[in-house]
Amino acid sequence: MKTFIRLLFLLTLTLPAVAGTPSEATVRAVIEKLSAKNLPDKSAMEKGVRQVARLWQETDGNVETFESFCLENYIPYPAEKEAVFLKISGYMEAVDGHFSRMSQQLEWHVTVDTGPVHPVDLQFSKLSPDAHFTEDLYESKIAFMIALNFPEHTLAEKEALGDDRLTWAYARLGDRFTGRIPAEVRQQNARVANDASRYIDTCNIYMGKLSDPEGRHPFPEDMILLSHWNLRDEIRANCNKGGEGLAKQRMICEVMKHIIAQDIPVEVINSNRYDWNPFTNTLQEDGRTLTAGTPESPLRYEKMLNNFHAERRVDKYLGNTFIDRKFNQEMEVSPGEVEALFDRFLSAPELKRVGAAIQRNLGRKLEAHDIWYDGFKARAGLDETGLDEQIRRLYPNAATLEKDLPNILVKLGYTPGRAACLAGKIAVDPARGSGHAAGAAMKGQKARLRTRIPAGGMNYKGYNIAIHEFGHNVEQTISLYDVDYYMLEGVPNTAFTEALAFVFQKRDLEILGIENRDSGKEMSDVLDRAWSLYEIAGVSMLDIAVWKWMYAHPDATAGELQEATIRLSKEIWNRYYAPVFGIGDETVLAIYSHMIGYPLYLSAYAFGQIIEFQLENHLKGKDFAPEVDRIFKLGRLTPNTWIKKATGAPLSVDPILEAVRKHLP
């Protein structure tokens, strides 16, 4: 361990005051000196030296410091390299875990429903405890030591690694230090992200205060729905419920359009003071019609623009764009590949057959809100009011759901022992927002399952979301505790955790003991999944299009962004949905709150549904629980490698289109 000891000594040295950045000649000289030592892998050495040179800044030292650092700290021997890697992995797990826990605690009172939020809660939630740590690693030279010995691999290089798990783990450590973002930029971006999340978490509509042109109030007085999640789910809940259900759907759609157009009165957001007629956009108080409310415009789009400018600050330090980082680096699939995959599905003629089937089921022409048609699901024919009562009895609070998690896993096929092991690492919290799954970042910590639990107990919507989030938590637990190397913890990208969440969510009624004996359930399931992918793939395309527009118009105002978002939503609707719906210029695709609080995340849902379909096909006829364990122990490989190892086939939309053709020839 002589090299490691030398590293620890070097980290205690004070850097010289004279600074300079390494030139190509300096880099070549270092490579030549190291090559003279008869190294076993000269190409890896050269890659590491060049990565350190890219990251090195004037404040890190002069060229002599750079040269001596590389010569002293390159580890040529495989056994020593592995030993140092395991030490670093242990340190990184401790760092990741404690910072993650600190972040959760700082955000606790604004993400978990613990009562009224005080301004001091909001201030603490904006802190980013790890904002300075990455720069500390550079200043101490630890980051450079890692980059030198565990350099970044390209996507093609990763996919050529084969089955060598240790080399895969080395490559994932190499992803850690590929660019330098100043701590003040990290902190500022954390505040922007937090502000956007808080905005969407408090965009509640008091449904009992909505009135139609005849003055009727169709929704329960105590119903409060969060935009967009709960509004969308209420549209789904009213499928196949005749004229009364259709009237509710149309009213919710009007609410959505006012949110998108930003002429929604601020007086009706998170407030039950006024009656609001969304058809005329007028307010009433004590039976008296007011002239008009105060439009929210353009606050929604200001939050989107704030996200953009925050990421633009990062761009100049990393030399790429947020779009590049989300797709090429985070998802490890290029935006072009993603758009081509989604376009292939959205343009498929099979979708017209699904739309025609929905139209026959409804007995009317399709309307914009039918993008959320839920009539294929088994629960579509069930009384959701009855389901609400059943769920309230089962789960009056978060503690009762947490206690029941092992039982849920047993119903999904896990042995009691394995179920207790997994569930014991997951805790349940009542969410202020729609729902969320926060994974642990080190062994010994618990993943957090969050869903809305009203004072009277959880309802079916909250339960359905909870089962989805539980799927995330199970993945997070398996891929942390059961992977062979900490650096392989997780899944290739967020789409893969969404896949298991969808697999769990699909079984929500089965867990309740409600069996679907319908002989046509296989066809219904296929059509439901095809229509669901149809919805989210188009929304994902809009998300990408909006970010492309912002990069093309970096000086745009919030009002200009609002106009562009609405125009792009109509263009995407007209391209992919108008041929199926028979109506054009609809804007409903722009309602998704993810575009404000979780930028460019929507593609993960669409990707996740494609993966989920392949997973479900693979799981047919297999022992569910052991196979889920096997698959998610694969860890964070690249998407193409993971899906092939998990299911034996590459990622494709063809299987779901083939299934549609099978049932609707």
XYZ file of C-alpha atoms in Angstrom, residues 107 122-128 131 183-201 299-314 322 547 550 593-599:
54
model
C -36.621 19.192 3.964
C -38.697 26.842 4.091
C -35.329 28.478 4.737
C -33.743 25.296 6.076
C -35.207 23.237 3.224
C -33.315 25.402 0.734
C -29.920 24.435 2.146
C -27.746 21.990 0.221
C -22.758 21.930 -1.880
C -20.182 25.296 -4.412
C -22.015 28.610 -4.672
C -23.534 27.475 -7.981
C -24.636 24.168 -6.449
C -26.195 25.992 -3.516
C -27.982 28.499 -5.737
C -29.347 25.727 -7.962
C -30.562 23.801 -4.932
C -32.552 26.872 -3.854
C -34.108 27.213 -7.312
C -35.059 23.518 -7.427
C -36.500 23.691 -3.938
C -38.542 26.767 -4.794
C -39.993 25.072 -7.882
C -40.861 21.933 -5.905
C -42.572 23.934 -3.183
C -44.596 25.777 -5.832
C -46.042 22.619 -7.350
C -46.528 20.950 -3.946
C -45.593 32.501 -12.276
C -45.687 28.907 -13.552
C -43.378 29.750 -16.434
C -41.116 31.871 -14.235
C -40.368 28.708 -12.242
C -39.529 26.849 -15.462
C -37.287 29.689 -16.584
C -35.555 29.747 -13.191
C -34.677 26.075 -13.656
C -33.276 26.832 -17.092
C -31.065 29.680 -15.903
C -29.855 27.551 -12.995
C -28.744 24.815 -15.371
C -27.183 27.363 -17.718
C -24.910 28.352 -14.836
C -23.766 24.736 -14.692
C -28.703 20.188 -19.253
C -35.952 22.756 -23.199
C -35.197 27.651 -24.089
C -46.098 19.555 -12.938
C -42.891 17.637 -13.626
C -42.004 20.303 -16.180
C -41.678 22.751 -13.278
C -40.491 20.634 -10.354
C -38.621 17.801 -12.088
C -37.278 19.093 -15.423
